[in-house]
Amino acid sequence: MSDFNNLINFLNPYRGQNGDRRREEYQFIRIDNDFINENQDLKSNNLTRVIRYKDGRPFNNPFSEIITELPLYVSTANKSLTYFFQKDFNGQTKYISIEDLIKGETSEENFLALDDSAFIAIRVVTEEALFYNEEQNSVYLLNVVLREVIISVRKTLEYNPKELGGLSSGVYYVDYTNAKGYRDNFIDRTLGKITTEISEEDLNRRHVNLTLNPKPGKLYRFPDFQIDKDQVTVYYDYDMIENDDYEVEPLKEDYAIKLKFRDPEGFLGFMVEVYFLNGVSILNTTEGSGNRKSDFSTKYIEIIQILLKKRSKNNITEKLTYLYYVPQEIFQKKFRGLNFGEEYLWQLVQEAAEEAITNFRTNKEDIVLKLLEAIKLNQDDEYNVDQKKNDLFLEELLKRRTKDKSSLLYKLTKRIDGEQFIKFIDFIWQIWKNSSYAVTEETKNEKVKITKTSPVLLDYRTNKVLGFYTDNAEITWKDEQNQLDVTVRVKSGEKEVPKPRINFDDGKVTFEDTGETRIIDVFQHIDYQYHPFSPISFVNSENPQFLLQDGETTNATKTILPAFVLFANNEKAFWENVFTSLEYALDVVTTISGVANIIKAGRLLRVLQKGKTVFYKTTQGVKTVAEFADGVVEVTSGTVNALLKLTGAEDTELGKLAAKYLFYLEMASLAGGISASLERKLKNTATELVKNSKFEGSLDDLVKKGDLNDVDKVKITAEMRLISKKGIKKRLDVDRVAQKFVRFVSVKSDDVSKIIKKAEEDILKLAKGPNGKTLPENQLEYAFIYNESKGFRTLKPFTSNAKTYINIDDAFDVGELTIDRLKSFKGAIYTHNHPNFTRFSNADIKTFLQYQLKEMRAINTDGIIYSIKLKNGFKLTRQEVTKGFKVLRRKKKQWIKQFNLNIKEETDRILLQDFEEEFLLNTFGNKIDYRIFI
């Protein structure tokens, strides 16, 4: 590979005599009042700069690099700026001075809570670093750019094959950054294979067959191209005039250097490495001898045209891949028959929006953003100054619809969910700022209506506690109507309410009247309707944690934004600040075992820091489902919501535990796999939560505030106890009806006979198959019946060879279910397995009642046991059961007729089963003891 890089360096038409391939300029820009006054514009000519042309880290005095991940703020309270770095401690924002940071005095006591009303955040992007000038007591920003001044431009290439570092004719692989973001080096190849992003086919695309003419001579700086089917060949010819000093006769030689690329992508990558990264303009046709540069540009454009219009005509991924390598300047105008006009570019974006837009494998996010920027270039409005053109751009985003009728704006906001998300939002935001939509005066905005239901000033508030972002709004985007519904929760007053004592005993909730009262806040919900580009303003001091910031305005007291940015802010990475904590960042690596998962964690970290959330949202809890090797973990939205609220509890330790538990849960969800270490951390954290003396009391407080109901509190406590005892992989199923009757009790209190326990062990073994590896979805149901008082038991667990039911007739090897055999069921214990992890079915409850069993039991694959039996002192006569069943049949017929159900349809059958369960529990539940042993 390194041999071929010698050729890459040689072919660079702008290579200086010292052989530098790319000359970079290192600009140290002082962060001072001029920097702030110029809105932190690195291109401004009014900034103090120190320029160097060599990296040479560590840089010599007076610059010393500031090693920190903390965000930089400057105070403008005095004439000269003061520098501070920000960090959160238990939800409180504090600052450390530049002097203490440089000295390494970074303990918590050196961070102070300051008045930050005059503070301004400094934008530092990936390519930049911070440096400290001790002599000036100033902070400098390092900005690395390609040097604009070319030292030496060669008229010809002085070719001698012996001076190419031993390079000879043969097959090579071109080292360039491909459309998936990988180069051809050992590290990238290894990581690419681990993450499954690159394959052998990607390596083959780099394949080039090199032929070198042994005769030295002077070559034209720009080559000739030929394309045959999918293969591009590049020829470097001897200059027809400049070879008087050489023995070579150009007319008799076909070429000096010939490169035949197996795949067009290899050719495109080669062009980037040799020409475009070195400042060669495809549109400047005046360079070089004769018409060589003009022909070079023309033929390159023709090849792009063939690739886009013929080879990849119906394949948007392939089109985007080719466009990844095309220099941005090509979009500025029409060139020799190839039209990158606005319509063509919009169509490409529209095609791309029909599929997932990610930077996993092909970097589609980067390319789509490049196309959107190209549209502005094509409008001759690169800096968004033309209001009419900005209006047209925004209108296209709303007017153009994907196949599912979604607007392009909505689709892109939802689908660009990785590293380019913030850049995309800011790009649209800056266009909007100079459009007619941004006018905030009601009478002057001709694009959208500003009314009482769509006011400019919105009482929108955000907050962050222990790394968790919350807001006071629910936002729904009704895309078909070009409308955002925003419901804001605001305090409207206070009221006095009773203060009962709520007791929680073994899963049962009781209330005790204390005669006391307490004052609580009263909130009201106000509904608004906005156009996606309606102007909205809110006070920055009340929104210090608003995740998406205007890329140009850093010191305003108010933020003015298009309404869709509120929606986008909700999509932003919920865990962004959690990951900035060293403790959690280290947990990512130490918790997820295996090289592949460590790489995956690194990618997740990058996406979450720059993109939007994968699972959690700021205004709603969601059901999280993570794929594991042997099943799934399901965490109810109620638990997520409650734990999110607990992160703001006054008890800091409890809040930390809740945040920690949700962090590990998110990592399990994102990683798509779970190690023993991560499962242990989840289990241990759940145990700490349950044992925390204020855990249940805090849940009681949520009940008092109306943020949680009693049933959900029981469910959440049981769920956390379950995970703390059984681990994250254990599952249980309790619906809203069963919640009214279920008691969660310790498995230690299960006093069933050893015969039943042994039978349940055998049942689980049978269900898992002879090798113990049968998946739950493929397991059969088995049952066992035991009646101690009548001396009856089935010989062994029996099955009807079905996955979802058992016929009780199959309890006997031979013969029918006689009256005598039926009598043996009365007072018996009937146990069976539920491979699908479900609770008792309507059929289970009917069997319990119909055969007057002592106990009905079901054990799922995780060993969770469901049990129903009559409460002590209660009886159910056959007449009561028969009467209940008759009423059930009548009610069921009425229900089927009322809702026009078809029992042949599976969904309708499930509804009927749920109806029967609800009826039976409501009818007989007061006499039934329904337990779940955990």
mmCIF file of C-alpha atoms in Angstrom, residues 446-773:
data_model
loop_
_atom_site.group_PDB
_atom_site.id
_atom_site.type_symbol
_atom_site.label_atom_id
_atom_site.label_comp_id
_atom_site.label_asym_id
_atom_site.label_seq_id
_atom_site.Cartn_x
_atom_site.Cartn_y
_atom_site.Cartn_z
ATOM 1 C CA GLU A 446 -47.296 36.969 5.027
ATOM 2 C CA LYS A 447 -46.413 33.275 5.255
ATOM 3 C CA VAL A 448 -47.992 32.038 8.505
ATOM 4 C CA LYS A 449 -50.714 33.305 10.786
ATOM 5 C CA ILE A 450 -49.744 34.597 14.226
ATOM 6 C CA THR A 451 -52.780 34.251 16.493
ATOM 7 C CA LYS A 452 -53.732 33.475 20.082
ATOM 8 C CA THR A 453 -53.350 29.770 19.320
ATOM 9 C CA SER A 454 -50.001 30.279 17.610
ATOM 10 C CA PRO A 455 -48.309 33.090 19.550
ATOM 11 C CA VAL A 456 -44.689 34.002 19.032
ATOM 12 C CA LEU A 457 -43.844 34.033 22.742
ATOM 13 C CA LEU A 458 -44.260 30.541 24.195
ATOM 14 C CA ASP A 459 -43.940 29.586 27.862
ATOM 15 C CA TYR A 460 -41.662 26.679 26.997
ATOM 16 C CA ARG A 461 -39.240 25.479 29.661
ATOM 17 C CA THR A 462 -36.549 22.855 29.791
ATOM 18 C CA ASN A 463 -34.675 21.382 32.697
ATOM 19 C CA LYS A 464 -31.928 18.882 33.358
ATOM 20 C CA VAL A 465 -31.491 16.824 36.491
ATOM 21 C CA LEU A 466 -28.682 14.290 36.803
ATOM 22 C CA GLY A 467 -28.192 14.173 33.071
ATOM 23 C CA PHE A 468 -31.886 13.830 32.192
ATOM 24 C CA TYR A 469 -33.603 16.413 30.022
ATOM 25 C CA THR A 470 -37.246 17.257 30.539
ATOM 26 C CA ASP A 471 -39.603 19.922 29.249
ATOM 27 C CA ASN A 472 -43.111 21.140 29.966
ATOM 28 C CA ALA A 473 -44.588 20.409 26.546
ATOM 29 C CA GLU A 474 -46.006 17.583 24.501
ATOM 30 C CA ILE A 475 -45.410 18.086 20.799
ATOM 31 C CA THR A 476 -47.175 16.256 17.990
ATOM 32 C CA TRP A 477 -46.358 16.877 14.343
ATOM 33 C CA LYS A 478 -49.458 16.509 12.152
ATOM 34 C CA ASP A 479 -47.546 16.382 8.927
ATOM 35 C CA GLU A 480 -50.475 16.051 6.536
ATOM 36 C CA GLN A 481 -51.856 19.339 7.857
ATOM 37 C CA ASN A 482 -48.460 21.072 8.105
ATOM 38 C CA GLN A 483 -49.236 21.610 11.771
ATOM 39 C CA LEU A 484 -47.504 21.069 15.109
ATOM 40 C CA ASP A 485 -49.768 20.633 18.126
ATOM 41 C CA VAL A 486 -48.001 21.926 21.229
ATOM 42 C CA THR A 487 -49.549 21.344 24.651
ATOM 43 C CA VAL A 488 -47.785 23.314 27.382
ATOM 44 C CA ARG A 489 -48.179 22.504 31.084
ATOM 45 C CA VAL A 490 -48.040 25.675 33.207
ATOM 46 C CA LYS A 491 -48.685 26.379 36.870
ATOM 47 C CA SER A 492 -52.027 28.115 37.388
ATOM 48 C CA GLY A 493 -52.310 28.173 41.162
ATOM 49 C CA GLU A 494 -52.357 26.099 44.352
ATOM 50 C CA LYS A 495 -54.934 24.079 46.272
ATOM 51 C CA GLU A 496 -55.338 22.303 49.616
ATOM 52 C CA VAL A 497 -55.823 18.520 49.510
ATOM 53 C CA PRO A 498 -56.075 15.701 52.112
ATOM 54 C CA LYS A 499 -52.841 14.081 53.192
ATOM 55 C CA PRO A 500 -53.582 10.353 53.693
ATOM 56 C CA ARG A 501 -51.014 7.801 54.733
ATOM 57 C CA ILE A 502 -50.490 5.185 52.035
ATOM 58 C CA ASN A 503 -49.303 1.805 53.241
ATOM 59 C CA PHE A 504 -47.748 -0.822 51.003
ATOM 60 C CA ASP A 505 -47.778 -4.316 52.448
ATOM 61 C CA ASP A 506 -46.718 -7.308 50.365
ATOM 62 C CA GLY A 507 -48.065 -5.844 47.150
ATOM 63 C CA LYS A 508 -51.345 -4.539 48.642
ATOM 64 C CA VAL A 509 -52.123 -0.825 48.948
ATOM 65 C CA THR A 510 -54.179 0.571 51.841
ATOM 66 C CA PHE A 511 -55.057 4.170 52.733
ATOM 67 C CA GLU A 512 -55.219 5.695 56.204
ATOM 68 C CA ASP A 513 -56.952 9.019 56.878
ATOM 69 C CA THR A 514 -54.666 11.294 58.919
ATOM 70 C CA GLY A 515 -56.936 14.334 58.996
ATOM 71 C CA GLU A 516 -54.024 16.424 57.706
ATOM 72 C CA THR A 517 -53.890 18.497 54.523
ATOM 73 C CA ARG A 518 -51.141 19.772 52.251
ATOM 74 C CA ILE A 519 -50.768 22.462 49.579
ATOM 75 C CA ILE A 520 -50.075 21.273 46.052
ATOM 76 C CA ASP A 521 -49.494 23.092 42.787
ATOM 77 C CA VAL A 522 -52.301 23.214 40.247
ATOM 78 C CA PHE A 523 -51.355 23.011 36.610
ATOM 79 C CA GLN A 524 -53.298 23.643 33.443
ATOM 80 C CA HIS A 525 -52.622 22.503 29.907
ATOM 81 C CA ILE A 526 -52.778 25.057 27.098
ATOM 82 C CA ASP A 527 -53.042 23.899 23.504
ATOM 83 C CA TYR A 528 -51.356 25.671 20.586
ATOM 84 C CA GLN A 529 -51.167 24.971 16.867
ATOM 85 C CA TYR A 530 -48.168 26.055 14.798
ATOM 86 C CA HIS A 531 -47.063 25.838 11.211
ATOM 87 C CA PRO A 532 -43.690 23.976 11.089
ATOM 88 C CA PHE A 533 -42.002 27.266 10.129
ATOM 89 C CA SER A 534 -43.955 29.529 12.509
ATOM 90 C CA PRO A 535 -41.680 31.802 14.556
ATOM 91 C CA ILE A 536 -41.460 30.924 18.246
ATOM 92 C CA SER A 537 -39.559 32.789 20.921
ATOM 93 C CA PHE A 538 -38.682 31.832 24.467
ATOM 94 C CA VAL A 539 -36.438 33.273 27.160
ATOM 95 C CA ASN A 540 -33.019 31.631 27.231
ATOM 96 C CA SER A 541 -32.566 32.089 30.972
ATOM 97 C CA GLU A 542 -35.509 29.731 31.507
ATOM 98 C CA ASN A 543 -34.117 27.205 29.044
ATOM 99 C CA PRO A 544 -30.468 26.689 29.924
ATOM 100 C CA GLN A 545 -30.713 23.057 28.851
ATOM 101 C CA PHE A 546 -32.342 23.507 25.437
ATOM 102 C CA LEU A 547 -30.302 20.992 23.484
ATOM 103 C CA LEU A 548 -30.352 22.559 20.019
ATOM 104 C CA GLN A 549 -28.723 25.962 19.798
ATOM 105 C CA ASP A 550 -28.726 28.537 17.039
ATOM 106 C CA GLY A 551 -25.336 28.059 15.400
ATOM 107 C CA GLU A 552 -24.842 31.810 14.919
ATOM 108 C CA THR A 553 -26.352 33.386 18.035
ATOM 109 C CA THR A 554 -24.684 32.624 21.346
ATOM 110 C CA ASN A 555 -25.321 35.643 23.554
ATOM 111 C CA ALA A 556 -28.960 36.532 22.918
ATOM 112 C CA THR A 557 -31.431 36.742 25.795
ATOM 113 C CA LYS A 558 -34.095 35.092 23.663
ATOM 114 C CA THR A 559 -34.070 32.301 21.140
ATOM 115 C CA ILE A 560 -36.221 32.706 18.046
ATOM 116 C CA LEU A 561 -36.716 29.510 16.132
ATOM 117 C CA PRO A 562 -39.007 27.781 13.647
ATOM 118 C CA ALA A 563 -41.610 25.625 15.395
ATOM 119 C CA PHE A 564 -40.273 22.359 13.987
ATOM 120 C CA VAL A 565 -37.059 22.852 16.000
ATOM 121 C CA LEU A 566 -39.088 22.251 19.189
ATOM 122 C CA PHE A 567 -39.988 18.852 17.765
ATOM 123 C CA ALA A 568 -36.383 18.267 16.732
ATOM 124 C CA ASN A 569 -35.207 19.203 20.225
ATOM 125 C CA ASN A 570 -37.405 16.416 21.601
ATOM 126 C CA GLU A 571 -35.667 14.021 19.216
ATOM 127 C CA LYS A 572 -32.215 15.117 20.391
ATOM 128 C CA ALA A 573 -30.029 12.705 22.324
ATOM 129 C CA PHE A 574 -31.696 12.377 25.721
ATOM 130 C CA TRP A 575 -28.525 10.892 27.127
ATOM 131 C CA GLU A 576 -26.099 13.508 25.806
ATOM 132 C CA ASN A 577 -24.869 14.797 29.161
ATOM 133 C CA VAL A 578 -24.931 11.378 30.799
ATOM 134 C CA PHE A 579 -22.226 10.324 28.373
ATOM 135 C CA THR A 580 -20.048 13.294 29.253
ATOM 136 C CA SER A 581 -19.671 11.860 32.735
ATOM 137 C CA LEU A 582 -16.441 9.899 32.966
ATOM 138 C CA GLU A 583 -18.055 7.305 35.234
ATOM 139 C CA TYR A 584 -20.733 6.446 32.685
ATOM 140 C CA ALA A 585 -18.406 6.735 29.690
ATOM 141 C CA LEU A 586 -16.091 4.152 31.261
ATOM 142 C CA ASP A 587 -19.053 1.923 32.027
ATOM 143 C CA VAL A 588 -19.789 1.762 28.301
ATOM 144 C CA VAL A 589 -16.485 -0.001 27.712
ATOM 145 C CA THR A 590 -16.257 -2.066 30.893
ATOM 146 C CA THR A 591 -19.859 -3.230 30.833
ATOM 147 C CA ILE A 592 -20.269 -4.378 27.250
ATOM 148 C CA SER A 593 -17.966 -7.340 26.799
ATOM 149 C CA GLY A 594 -16.143 -8.305 23.621
ATOM 150 C CA VAL A 595 -14.182 -6.299 21.053
ATOM 151 C CA ALA A 596 -17.154 -6.042 18.699
ATOM 152 C CA ASN A 597 -19.374 -4.535 21.375
ATOM 153 C CA ILE A 598 -16.677 -2.104 22.511
ATOM 154 C CA ILE A 599 -16.466 -0.830 18.943
ATOM 155 C CA LYS A 600 -20.257 -0.685 18.840
ATOM 156 C CA ALA A 601 -20.304 1.267 22.104
ATOM 157 C CA GLY A 602 -17.844 3.772 20.670
ATOM 158 C CA ARG A 603 -20.073 4.274 17.656
ATOM 159 C CA LEU A 604 -23.120 4.667 19.893
ATOM 160 C CA LEU A 605 -21.307 7.236 21.977
ATOM 161 C CA ARG A 606 -20.482 9.256 18.858
ATOM 162 C CA VAL A 607 -24.056 9.045 17.555
ATOM 163 C CA LEU A 608 -25.666 9.918 20.873
ATOM 164 C CA GLN A 609 -23.385 12.885 21.450
ATOM 165 C CA LYS A 610 -24.124 14.375 18.035
ATOM 166 C CA GLY A 611 -27.469 12.912 17.096
ATOM 167 C CA LYS A 612 -30.837 12.286 18.603
ATOM 168 C CA THR A 613 -32.217 9.628 20.911
ATOM 169 C CA VAL A 614 -32.751 6.034 19.934
ATOM 170 C CA PHE A 615 -35.280 5.067 22.584
ATOM 171 C CA TYR A 616 -36.159 7.648 25.234
ATOM 172 C CA LYS A 617 -37.892 10.973 24.572
ATOM 173 C CA THR A 618 -38.094 13.989 26.890
ATOM 174 C CA THR A 619 -41.868 14.084 27.160
ATOM 175 C CA GLN A 620 -42.832 10.440 27.253
ATOM 176 C CA GLY A 621 -41.713 7.091 28.569
ATOM 177 C CA VAL A 622 -41.629 4.348 26.004
ATOM 178 C CA LYS A 623 -41.585 0.577 26.037
ATOM 179 C CA THR A 624 -38.019 -0.523 25.546
ATOM 180 C CA VAL A 625 -37.311 -3.803 23.824
ATOM 181 C CA ALA A 626 -33.723 -4.980 23.496
ATOM 182 C CA GLU A 627 -32.748 -8.148 21.663
ATOM 183 C CA PHE A 628 -30.808 -10.620 23.749
ATOM 184 C CA ALA A 629 -29.351 -14.033 22.960
ATOM 185 C CA ASP A 630 -32.154 -15.852 24.725
ATOM 186 C CA GLY A 631 -35.091 -13.460 24.595
ATOM 187 C CA VAL A 632 -36.051 -9.859 25.224
ATOM 188 C CA VAL A 633 -36.211 -7.477 28.139
ATOM 189 C CA GLU A 634 -39.429 -5.525 28.482
ATOM 190 C CA VAL A 635 -39.608 -2.485 30.702
ATOM 191 C CA THR A 636 -42.973 -0.816 30.952
ATOM 192 C CA SER A 637 -43.423 2.852 30.180
ATOM 193 C CA GLY A 638 -44.803 3.362 33.693
ATOM 194 C CA THR A 639 -41.530 2.250 35.238
ATOM 195 C CA VAL A 640 -39.492 4.425 32.895
ATOM 196 C CA ASN A 641 -41.669 7.461 33.638
ATOM 197 C CA ALA A 642 -41.501 6.910 37.386
ATOM 198 C CA LEU A 643 -37.729 6.470 37.381
ATOM 199 C CA LEU A 644 -37.308 9.593 35.257
ATOM 200 C CA LYS A 645 -39.258 11.527 37.865
ATOM 201 C CA LEU A 646 -37.157 10.032 40.652
ATOM 202 C CA THR A 647 -34.003 11.455 39.073
ATOM 203 C CA GLY A 648 -35.268 14.796 40.288
ATOM 204 C CA ALA A 649 -35.898 13.579 43.834
ATOM 205 C CA GLU A 650 -34.531 15.658 46.676
ATOM 206 C CA ASP A 651 -32.596 12.649 47.908
ATOM 207 C CA THR A 652 -29.494 12.861 45.739
ATOM 208 C CA GLU A 653 -28.476 9.241 46.293
ATOM 209 C CA LEU A 654 -31.888 7.977 45.190
ATOM 210 C CA GLY A 655 -31.795 10.215 42.114
ATOM 211 C CA LYS A 656 -28.354 8.917 41.198
ATOM 212 C CA LEU A 657 -29.513 5.310 41.521
ATOM 213 C CA ALA A 658 -32.507 5.950 39.260
ATOM 214 C CA ALA A 659 -30.291 7.664 36.678
ATOM 215 C CA LYS A 660 -27.761 4.859 36.888
ATOM 216 C CA TYR A 661 -30.392 2.174 36.405
ATOM 217 C CA LEU A 662 -31.848 3.923 33.358
ATOM 218 C CA PHE A 663 -28.348 4.427 31.962
ATOM 219 C CA TYR A 664 -27.595 0.697 32.121
ATOM 220 C CA LEU A 665 -31.000 -0.067 30.671
ATOM 221 C CA GLU A 666 -30.343 2.290 27.757
ATOM 222 C CA MET A 667 -26.969 0.662 27.152
ATOM 223 C CA ALA A 668 -28.628 -2.761 27.039
ATOM 224 C CA SER A 669 -31.186 -1.444 24.586
ATOM 225 C CA LEU A 670 -28.644 0.246 22.339
ATOM 226 C CA ALA A 671 -26.029 -2.482 22.337
ATOM 227 C CA GLY A 672 -28.479 -5.102 21.072
ATOM 228 C CA GLY A 673 -26.769 -7.602 23.366
ATOM 229 C CA ILE A 674 -26.047 -8.033 27.052
ATOM 230 C CA SER A 675 -23.004 -9.269 28.863
ATOM 231 C CA ALA A 676 -22.980 -10.913 32.259
ATOM 232 C CA SER A 677 -21.357 -7.744 33.594
ATOM 233 C CA LEU A 678 -24.124 -5.470 32.333
ATOM 234 C CA GLU A 679 -26.852 -7.789 33.612
ATOM 235 C CA ARG A 680 -25.155 -7.854 37.005
ATOM 236 C CA LYS A 681 -24.989 -4.048 37.083
ATOM 237 C CA LEU A 682 -28.699 -3.769 36.243
ATOM 238 C CA LYS A 683 -29.611 -6.328 38.874
ATOM 239 C CA ASN A 684 -27.406 -4.750 41.548
ATOM 240 C CA THR A 685 -28.677 -1.240 40.823
ATOM 241 C CA ALA A 686 -32.292 -2.458 40.975
ATOM 242 C CA THR A 687 -31.483 -4.059 44.338
ATOM 243 C CA GLU A 688 -29.993 -0.798 45.627
ATOM 244 C CA LEU A 689 -33.089 1.072 44.476
ATOM 245 C CA VAL A 690 -35.509 -1.332 46.163
ATOM 246 C CA LYS A 691 -33.480 -1.284 49.402
ATOM 247 C CA ASN A 692 -33.174 2.504 49.442
ATOM 248 C CA SER A 693 -35.202 3.707 52.406
ATOM 249 C CA LYS A 694 -36.767 6.511 50.382
ATOM 250 C CA PHE A 695 -37.633 4.549 47.232
ATOM 251 C CA GLU A 696 -41.204 3.575 48.156
ATOM 252 C CA GLY A 697 -41.763 6.856 49.956
ATOM 253 C CA SER A 698 -40.797 8.728 46.793
ATOM 254 C CA LEU A 699 -43.247 6.634 44.797
ATOM 255 C CA ASP A 700 -45.877 7.551 47.395
ATOM 256 C CA ASP A 701 -45.059 11.211 46.791
ATOM 257 C CA LEU A 702 -45.601 10.700 43.061
ATOM 258 C CA VAL A 703 -48.995 9.161 43.861
ATOM 259 C CA LYS A 704 -49.845 12.166 46.019
ATOM 260 C CA LYS A 705 -48.920 14.558 43.232
ATOM 261 C CA GLY A 706 -51.042 12.661 40.753
ATOM 262 C CA ASP A 707 -47.987 11.671 38.677
ATOM 263 C CA LEU A 708 -48.563 7.989 39.441
ATOM 264 C CA ASN A 709 -51.591 5.889 40.342
ATOM 265 C CA ASP A 710 -51.739 3.222 43.037
ATOM 266 C CA VAL A 711 -51.920 0.293 40.634
ATOM 267 C CA ASP A 712 -48.871 1.476 38.671
ATOM 268 C CA LYS A 713 -47.001 1.957 41.916
ATOM 269 C CA VAL A 714 -47.629 -1.687 42.819
ATOM 270 C CA LYS A 715 -46.559 -2.794 39.362
ATOM 271 C CA ILE A 716 -43.379 -0.699 39.395
ATOM 272 C CA THR A 717 -42.349 -1.937 42.830
ATOM 273 C CA ALA A 718 -42.982 -5.528 41.787
ATOM 274 C CA GLU A 719 -41.083 -5.058 38.546
ATOM 275 C CA MET A 720 -38.056 -3.621 40.309
ATOM 276 C CA ARG A 721 -38.153 -6.371 42.937
ATOM 277 C CA LEU A 722 -38.379 -8.949 40.190
ATOM 278 C CA ILE A 723 -35.323 -7.607 38.359
ATOM 279 C CA SER A 724 -33.375 -7.248 41.601
ATOM 280 C CA LYS A 725 -34.021 -10.894 42.474
ATOM 281 C CA LYS A 726 -34.188 -12.645 39.121
ATOM 282 C CA GLY A 727 -32.161 -10.415 36.846
ATOM 283 C CA ILE A 728 -33.071 -8.396 33.767
ATOM 284 C CA LYS A 729 -33.906 -11.421 31.632
ATOM 285 C CA LYS A 730 -36.921 -12.436 33.752
ATOM 286 C CA ARG A 731 -40.344 -11.630 32.347
ATOM 287 C CA LEU A 732 -43.840 -11.403 33.754
ATOM 288 C CA ASP A 733 -47.194 -10.460 32.307
ATOM 289 C CA VAL A 734 -49.918 -8.623 34.208
ATOM 290 C CA ASP A 735 -52.603 -6.628 32.416
ATOM 291 C CA ARG A 736 -54.614 -3.715 33.783
ATOM 292 C CA VAL A 737 -57.460 -6.006 34.953
ATOM 293 C CA ALA A 738 -55.254 -8.564 36.680
ATOM 294 C CA GLN A 739 -53.441 -5.700 38.452
ATOM 295 C CA LYS A 740 -56.516 -5.176 40.611
ATOM 296 C CA PHE A 741 -56.272 -8.694 42.027
ATOM 297 C CA VAL A 742 -52.599 -9.701 41.831
ATOM 298 C CA ARG A 743 -50.310 -9.873 44.839
ATOM 299 C CA PHE A 744 -46.555 -10.070 44.281
ATOM 300 C CA VAL A 745 -45.046 -12.275 46.961
ATOM 301 C CA SER A 746 -41.693 -13.888 47.642
ATOM 302 C CA VAL A 747 -41.109 -17.306 46.101
ATOM 303 C CA LYS A 748 -40.003 -18.383 49.583
ATOM 304 C CA SER A 749 -43.621 -18.196 50.726
ATOM 305 C CA ASP A 750 -44.704 -20.743 48.097
ATOM 306 C CA ASP A 751 -45.596 -23.695 50.348
ATOM 307 C CA VAL A 752 -46.751 -26.052 47.589
ATOM 308 C CA SER A 753 -45.748 -29.716 47.994
ATOM 309 C CA LYS A 754 -42.384 -31.066 46.842
ATOM 310 C CA ILE A 755 -44.230 -33.286 44.346
ATOM 311 C CA ILE A 756 -45.550 -30.210 42.512
ATOM 312 C CA LYS A 757 -42.176 -28.428 42.626
ATOM 313 C CA LYS A 758 -40.460 -31.525 41.213
ATOM 314 C CA ALA A 759 -43.143 -31.780 38.506
ATOM 315 C CA GLU A 760 -42.596 -28.123 37.551
ATOM 316 C CA GLU A 761 -38.844 -28.728 37.210
ATOM 317 C CA ASP A 762 -39.598 -31.707 34.938
ATOM 318 C CA ILE A 763 -42.072 -29.650 32.896
ATOM 319 C CA LEU A 764 -39.509 -26.931 32.165
ATOM 320 C CA LYS A 765 -36.925 -29.548 31.173
ATOM 321 C CA LEU A 766 -39.393 -31.284 28.841
ATOM 322 C CA ALA A 767 -40.389 -27.960 27.277
ATOM 323 C CA LYS A 768 -36.772 -27.004 26.598
ATOM 324 C CA GLY A 769 -36.169 -30.265 24.753
ATOM 325 C CA PRO A 770 -33.520 -32.995 25.119
ATOM 326 C CA ASN A 771 -30.634 -30.567 24.524
ATOM 327 C CA GLY A 772 -32.180 -27.778 26.611
ATOM 328 C CA LYS A 773 -32.010 -25.308 23.718
#
